[in-house]
JSON list of C-alpha atoms in Angstrom, two decimals:
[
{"chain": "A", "resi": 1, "resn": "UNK", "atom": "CA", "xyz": [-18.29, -7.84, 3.98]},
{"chain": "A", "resi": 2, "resn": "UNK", "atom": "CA", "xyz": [-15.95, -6.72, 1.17]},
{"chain": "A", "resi": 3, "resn": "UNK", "atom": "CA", "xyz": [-12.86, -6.54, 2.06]},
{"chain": "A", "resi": 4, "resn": "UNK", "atom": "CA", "xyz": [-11.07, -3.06, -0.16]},
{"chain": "A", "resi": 5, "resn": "UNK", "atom": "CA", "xyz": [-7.19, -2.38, -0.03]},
{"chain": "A", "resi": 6, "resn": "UNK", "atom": "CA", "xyz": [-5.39, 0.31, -1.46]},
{"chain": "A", "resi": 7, "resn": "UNK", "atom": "CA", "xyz": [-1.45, 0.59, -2.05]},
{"chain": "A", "resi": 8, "resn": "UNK", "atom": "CA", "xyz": [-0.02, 4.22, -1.92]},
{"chain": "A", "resi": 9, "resn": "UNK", "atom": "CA", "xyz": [3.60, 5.31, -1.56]},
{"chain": "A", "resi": 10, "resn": "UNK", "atom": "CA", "xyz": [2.85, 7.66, 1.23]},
{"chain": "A", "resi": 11, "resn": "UNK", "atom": "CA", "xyz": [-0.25, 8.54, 3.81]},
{"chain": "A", "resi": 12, "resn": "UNK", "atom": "CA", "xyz": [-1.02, 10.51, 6.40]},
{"chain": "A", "resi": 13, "resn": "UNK", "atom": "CA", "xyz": [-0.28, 11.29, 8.89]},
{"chain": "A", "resi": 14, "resn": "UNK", "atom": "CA", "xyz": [3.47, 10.66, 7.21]},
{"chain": "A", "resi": 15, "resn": "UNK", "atom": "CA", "xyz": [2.82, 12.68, 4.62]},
{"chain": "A", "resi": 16, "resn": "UNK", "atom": "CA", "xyz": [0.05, 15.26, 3.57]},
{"chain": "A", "resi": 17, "resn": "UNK", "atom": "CA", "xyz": [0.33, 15.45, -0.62]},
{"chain": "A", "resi": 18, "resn": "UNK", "atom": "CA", "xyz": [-2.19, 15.50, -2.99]},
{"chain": "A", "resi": 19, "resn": "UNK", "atom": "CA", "xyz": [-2.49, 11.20, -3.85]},
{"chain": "A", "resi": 20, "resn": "UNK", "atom": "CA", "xyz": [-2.06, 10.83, 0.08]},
{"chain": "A", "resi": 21, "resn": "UNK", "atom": "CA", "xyz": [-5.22, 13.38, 1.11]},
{"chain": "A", "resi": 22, "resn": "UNK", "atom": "CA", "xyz": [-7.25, 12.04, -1.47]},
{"chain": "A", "resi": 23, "resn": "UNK", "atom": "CA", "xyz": [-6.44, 8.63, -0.83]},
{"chain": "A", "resi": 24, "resn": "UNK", "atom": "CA", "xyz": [-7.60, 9.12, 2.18]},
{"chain": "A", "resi": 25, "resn": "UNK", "atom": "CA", "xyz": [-11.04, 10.24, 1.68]},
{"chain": "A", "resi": 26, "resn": "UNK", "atom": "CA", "xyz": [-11.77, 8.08, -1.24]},
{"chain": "A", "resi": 27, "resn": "UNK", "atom": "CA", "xyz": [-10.89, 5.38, 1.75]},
{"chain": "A", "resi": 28, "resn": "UNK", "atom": "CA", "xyz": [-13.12, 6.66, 4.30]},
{"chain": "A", "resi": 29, "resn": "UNK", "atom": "CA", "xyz": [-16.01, 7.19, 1.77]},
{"chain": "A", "resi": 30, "resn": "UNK", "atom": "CA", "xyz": [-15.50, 3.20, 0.43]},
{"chain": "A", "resi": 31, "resn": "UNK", "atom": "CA", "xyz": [-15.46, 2.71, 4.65]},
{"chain": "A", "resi": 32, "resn": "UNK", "atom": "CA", "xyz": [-18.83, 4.59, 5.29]},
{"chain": "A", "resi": 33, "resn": "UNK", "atom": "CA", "xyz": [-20.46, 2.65, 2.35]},
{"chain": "A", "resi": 34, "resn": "UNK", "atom": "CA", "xyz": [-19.64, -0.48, 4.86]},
{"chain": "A", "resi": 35, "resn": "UNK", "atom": "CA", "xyz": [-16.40, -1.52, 2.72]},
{"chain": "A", "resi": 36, "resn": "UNK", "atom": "CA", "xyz": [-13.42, -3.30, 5.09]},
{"chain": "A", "resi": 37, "resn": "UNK", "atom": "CA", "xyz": [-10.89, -0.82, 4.02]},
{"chain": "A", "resi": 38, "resn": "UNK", "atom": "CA", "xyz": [-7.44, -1.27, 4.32]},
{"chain": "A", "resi": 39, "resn": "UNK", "atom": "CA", "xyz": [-4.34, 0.72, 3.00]},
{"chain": "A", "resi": 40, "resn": "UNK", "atom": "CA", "xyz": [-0.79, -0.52, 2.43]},
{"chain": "A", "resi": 41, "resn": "UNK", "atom": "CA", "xyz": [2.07, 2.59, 2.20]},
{"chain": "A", "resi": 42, "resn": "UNK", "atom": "CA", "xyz": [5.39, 2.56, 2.29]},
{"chain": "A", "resi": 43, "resn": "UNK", "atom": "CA", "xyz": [6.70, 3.67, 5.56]},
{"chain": "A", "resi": 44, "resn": "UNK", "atom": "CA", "xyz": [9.64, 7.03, 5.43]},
{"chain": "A", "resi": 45, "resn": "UNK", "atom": "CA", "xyz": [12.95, 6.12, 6.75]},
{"chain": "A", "resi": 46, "resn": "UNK", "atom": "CA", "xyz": [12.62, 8.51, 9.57]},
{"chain": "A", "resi": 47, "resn": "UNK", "atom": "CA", "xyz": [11.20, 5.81, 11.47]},
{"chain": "A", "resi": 48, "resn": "UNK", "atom": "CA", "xyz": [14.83, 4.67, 13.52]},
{"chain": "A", "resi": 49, "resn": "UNK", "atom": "CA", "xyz": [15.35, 1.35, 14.01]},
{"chain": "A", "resi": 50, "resn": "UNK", "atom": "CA", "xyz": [12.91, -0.44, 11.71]},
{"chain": "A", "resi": 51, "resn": "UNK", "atom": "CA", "xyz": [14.96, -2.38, 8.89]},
{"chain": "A", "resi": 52, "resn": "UNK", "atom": "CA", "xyz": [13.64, -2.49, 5.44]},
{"chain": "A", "resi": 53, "resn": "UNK", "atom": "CA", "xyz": [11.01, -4.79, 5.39]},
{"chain": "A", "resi": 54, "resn": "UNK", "atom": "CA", "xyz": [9.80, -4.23, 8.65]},
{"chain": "A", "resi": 55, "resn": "UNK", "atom": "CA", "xyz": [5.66, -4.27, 8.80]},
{"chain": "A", "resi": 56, "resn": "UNK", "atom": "CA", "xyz": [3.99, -1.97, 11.18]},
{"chain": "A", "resi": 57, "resn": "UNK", "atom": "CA", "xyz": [0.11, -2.36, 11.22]},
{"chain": "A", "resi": 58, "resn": "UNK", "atom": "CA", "xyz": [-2.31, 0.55, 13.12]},
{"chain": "A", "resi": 59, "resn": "UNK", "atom": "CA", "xyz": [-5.14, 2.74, 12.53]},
{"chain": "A", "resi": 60, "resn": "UNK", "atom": "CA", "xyz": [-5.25, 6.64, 11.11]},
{"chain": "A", "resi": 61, "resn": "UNK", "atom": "CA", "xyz": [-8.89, 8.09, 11.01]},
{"chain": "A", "resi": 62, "resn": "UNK", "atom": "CA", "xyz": [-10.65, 4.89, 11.21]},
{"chain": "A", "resi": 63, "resn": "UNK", "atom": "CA", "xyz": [-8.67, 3.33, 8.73]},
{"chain": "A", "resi": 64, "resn": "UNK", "atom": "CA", "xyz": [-6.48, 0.05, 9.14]},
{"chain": "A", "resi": 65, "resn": "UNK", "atom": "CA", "xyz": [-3.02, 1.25, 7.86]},
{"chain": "A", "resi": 66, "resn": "UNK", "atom": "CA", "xyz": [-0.51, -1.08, 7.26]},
{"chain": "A", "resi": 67, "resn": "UNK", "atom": "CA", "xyz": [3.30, 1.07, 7.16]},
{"chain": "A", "resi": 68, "resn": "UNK", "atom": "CA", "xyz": [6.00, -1.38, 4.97]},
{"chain": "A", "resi": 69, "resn": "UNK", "atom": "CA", "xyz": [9.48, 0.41, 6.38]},
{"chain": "A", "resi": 70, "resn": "UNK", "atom": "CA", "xyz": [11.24, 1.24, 2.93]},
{"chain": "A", "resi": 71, "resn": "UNK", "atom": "CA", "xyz": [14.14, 3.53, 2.81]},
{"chain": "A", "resi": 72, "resn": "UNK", "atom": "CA", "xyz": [14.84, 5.47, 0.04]},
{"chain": "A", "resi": 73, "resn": "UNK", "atom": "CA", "xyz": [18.45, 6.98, 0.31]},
{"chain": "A", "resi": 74, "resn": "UNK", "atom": "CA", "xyz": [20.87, 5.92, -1.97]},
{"chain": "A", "resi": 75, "resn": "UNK", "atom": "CA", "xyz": [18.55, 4.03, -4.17]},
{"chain": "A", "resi": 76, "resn": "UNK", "atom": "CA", "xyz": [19.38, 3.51, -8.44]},
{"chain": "A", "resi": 77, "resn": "UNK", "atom": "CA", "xyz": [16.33, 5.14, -10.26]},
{"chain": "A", "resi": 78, "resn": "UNK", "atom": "CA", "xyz": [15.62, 1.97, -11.51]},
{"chain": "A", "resi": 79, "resn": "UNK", "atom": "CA", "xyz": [14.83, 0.61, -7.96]},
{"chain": "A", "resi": 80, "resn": "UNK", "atom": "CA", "xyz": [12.34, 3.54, -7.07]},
{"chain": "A", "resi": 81, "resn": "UNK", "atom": "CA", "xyz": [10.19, 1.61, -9.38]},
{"chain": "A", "resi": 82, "resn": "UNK", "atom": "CA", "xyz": [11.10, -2.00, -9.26]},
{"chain": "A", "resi": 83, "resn": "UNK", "atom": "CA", "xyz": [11.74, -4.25, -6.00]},
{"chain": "A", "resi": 84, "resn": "UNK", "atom": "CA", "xyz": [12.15, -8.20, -5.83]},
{"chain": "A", "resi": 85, "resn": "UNK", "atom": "CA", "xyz": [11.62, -8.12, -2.09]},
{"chain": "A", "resi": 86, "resn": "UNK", "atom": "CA", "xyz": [8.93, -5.95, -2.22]},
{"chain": "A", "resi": 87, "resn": "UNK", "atom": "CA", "xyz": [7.13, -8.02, -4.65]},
{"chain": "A", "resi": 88, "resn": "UNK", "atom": "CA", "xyz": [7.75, -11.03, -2.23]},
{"chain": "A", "resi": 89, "resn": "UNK", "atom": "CA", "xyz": [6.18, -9.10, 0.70]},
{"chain": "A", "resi": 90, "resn": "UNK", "atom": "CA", "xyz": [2.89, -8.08, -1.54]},
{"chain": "A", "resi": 91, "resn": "UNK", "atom": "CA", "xyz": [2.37, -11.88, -2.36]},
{"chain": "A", "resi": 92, "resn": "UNK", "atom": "CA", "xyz": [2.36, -12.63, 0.78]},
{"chain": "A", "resi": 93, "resn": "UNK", "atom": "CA", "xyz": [0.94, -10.13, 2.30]},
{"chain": "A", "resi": 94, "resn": "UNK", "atom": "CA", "xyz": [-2.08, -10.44, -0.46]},
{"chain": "A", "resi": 95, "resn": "UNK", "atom": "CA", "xyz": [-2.49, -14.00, 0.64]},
{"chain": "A", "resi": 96, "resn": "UNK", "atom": "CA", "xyz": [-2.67, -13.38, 4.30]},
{"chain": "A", "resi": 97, "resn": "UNK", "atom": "CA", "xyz": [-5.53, -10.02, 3.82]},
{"chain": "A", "resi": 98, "resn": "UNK", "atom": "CA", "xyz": [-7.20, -11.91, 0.99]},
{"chain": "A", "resi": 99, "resn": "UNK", "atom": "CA", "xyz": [-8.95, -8.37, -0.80]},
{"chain": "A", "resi": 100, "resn": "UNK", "atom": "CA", "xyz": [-11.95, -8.69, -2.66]},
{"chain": "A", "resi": 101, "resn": "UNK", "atom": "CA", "xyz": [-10.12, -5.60, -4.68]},
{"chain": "A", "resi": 102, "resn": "UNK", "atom": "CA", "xyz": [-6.63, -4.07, -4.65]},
{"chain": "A", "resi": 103, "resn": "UNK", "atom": "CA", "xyz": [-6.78, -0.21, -5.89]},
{"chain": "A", "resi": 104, "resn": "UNK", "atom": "CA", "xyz": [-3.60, 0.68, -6.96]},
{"chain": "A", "resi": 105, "resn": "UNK", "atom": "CA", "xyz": [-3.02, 4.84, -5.80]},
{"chain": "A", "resi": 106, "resn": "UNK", "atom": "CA", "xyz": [0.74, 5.31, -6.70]},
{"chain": "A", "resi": 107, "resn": "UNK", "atom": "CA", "xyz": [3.51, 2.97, -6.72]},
{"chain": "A", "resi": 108, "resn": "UNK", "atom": "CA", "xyz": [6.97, 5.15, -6.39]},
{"chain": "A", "resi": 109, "resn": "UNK", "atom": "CA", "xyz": [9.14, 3.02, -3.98]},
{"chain": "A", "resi": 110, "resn": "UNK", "atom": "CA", "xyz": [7.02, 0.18, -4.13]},
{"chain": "A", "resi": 111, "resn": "UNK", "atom": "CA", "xyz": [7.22, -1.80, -7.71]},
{"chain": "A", "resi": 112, "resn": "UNK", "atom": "CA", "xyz": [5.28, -1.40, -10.79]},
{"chain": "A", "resi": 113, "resn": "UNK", "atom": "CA", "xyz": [4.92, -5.24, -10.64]},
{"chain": "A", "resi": 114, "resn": "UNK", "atom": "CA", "xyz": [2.27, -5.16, -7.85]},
{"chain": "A", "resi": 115, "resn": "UNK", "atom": "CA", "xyz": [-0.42, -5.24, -10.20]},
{"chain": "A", "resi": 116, "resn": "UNK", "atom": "CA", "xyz": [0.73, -8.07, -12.23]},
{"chain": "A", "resi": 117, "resn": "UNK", "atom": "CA", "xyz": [0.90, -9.76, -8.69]},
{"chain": "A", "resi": 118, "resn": "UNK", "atom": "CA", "xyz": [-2.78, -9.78, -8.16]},
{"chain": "A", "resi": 119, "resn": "UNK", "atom": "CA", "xyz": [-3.63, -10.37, -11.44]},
{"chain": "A", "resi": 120, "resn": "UNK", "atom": "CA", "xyz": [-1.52, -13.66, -10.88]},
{"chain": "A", "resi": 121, "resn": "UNK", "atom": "CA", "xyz": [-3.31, -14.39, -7.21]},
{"chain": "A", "resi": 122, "resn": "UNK", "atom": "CA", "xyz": [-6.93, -13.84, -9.28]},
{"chain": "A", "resi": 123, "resn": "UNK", "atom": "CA", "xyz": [-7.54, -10.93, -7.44]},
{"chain": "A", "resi": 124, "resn": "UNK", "atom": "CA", "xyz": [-9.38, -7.64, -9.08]},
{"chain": "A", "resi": 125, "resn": "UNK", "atom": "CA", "xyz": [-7.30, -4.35, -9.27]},
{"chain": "A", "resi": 126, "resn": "UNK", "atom": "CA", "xyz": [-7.98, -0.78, -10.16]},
{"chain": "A", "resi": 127, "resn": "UNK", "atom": "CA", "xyz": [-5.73, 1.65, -10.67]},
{"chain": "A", "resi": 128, "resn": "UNK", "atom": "CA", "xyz": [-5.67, 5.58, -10.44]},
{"chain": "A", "resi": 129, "resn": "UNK", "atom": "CA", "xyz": [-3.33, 7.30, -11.90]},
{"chain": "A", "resi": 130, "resn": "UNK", "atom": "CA", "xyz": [-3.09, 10.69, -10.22]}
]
């Protein structure tokens, strides 16, 4: 089985916008068409008690969700786009999943290096931009 993942900044049921809702049923549709889908979002600070970095991994609609805790207060512009440690976590975290395909939804608080990342691993990626 093909194994999908897509990387947003933000799903349900955190948050409800429009590259969250349709990430969401562009997931569930790969799903139906007997994909293993997974999604990687950043996590809102509102969780208490989770440090940056923390990984939390459950389900939402079917879907295995993996929730990387990221706060955003206080951050430089510069680091809503770009993140060292975050770029650590994705190649390690691709080598432990092992996609067949990465599908890049939105990258805010993440790092725009992610897809250079699987392009260095030899993994395919897509990206939408929204």
């Amino acid at each position: 089985m093909q194994r999908l993942l897509f990387v947003v900044h933000g799903f349900p049921p955190d948050t409800w916008a429009g590259t969250e809702v349709y990430t969401l049923g562009l997931a569930q549709a790969f799903q139906r068409r007997g994909l293993e889908v997974h999604v990687l979002t950043r996590a809102p600070q509102s969780y208490p008690g989770e440090p940056d970095g923390s990984l939390r991994t459950g389900e939402f609609q079917g879907l295995r969700v993996h929730r990387l805790t990221r706060r955003t207060d206080g951050l430089a512009v510069e680091e809503s786009y770009s993140s060292p440690w975050v770029e650590r976590f994705f190649e390690h975290f691709l080598r432990e999943l092992r996609p067949d395909l990465v599908h890049f939804q939105h990258l805010l608080h993440l790092s725009c290096d992610l897809p250079r990342i699987t392009r260095t691993q030899g993994i395919p990626s897509v990206l939408t931009v929204n």
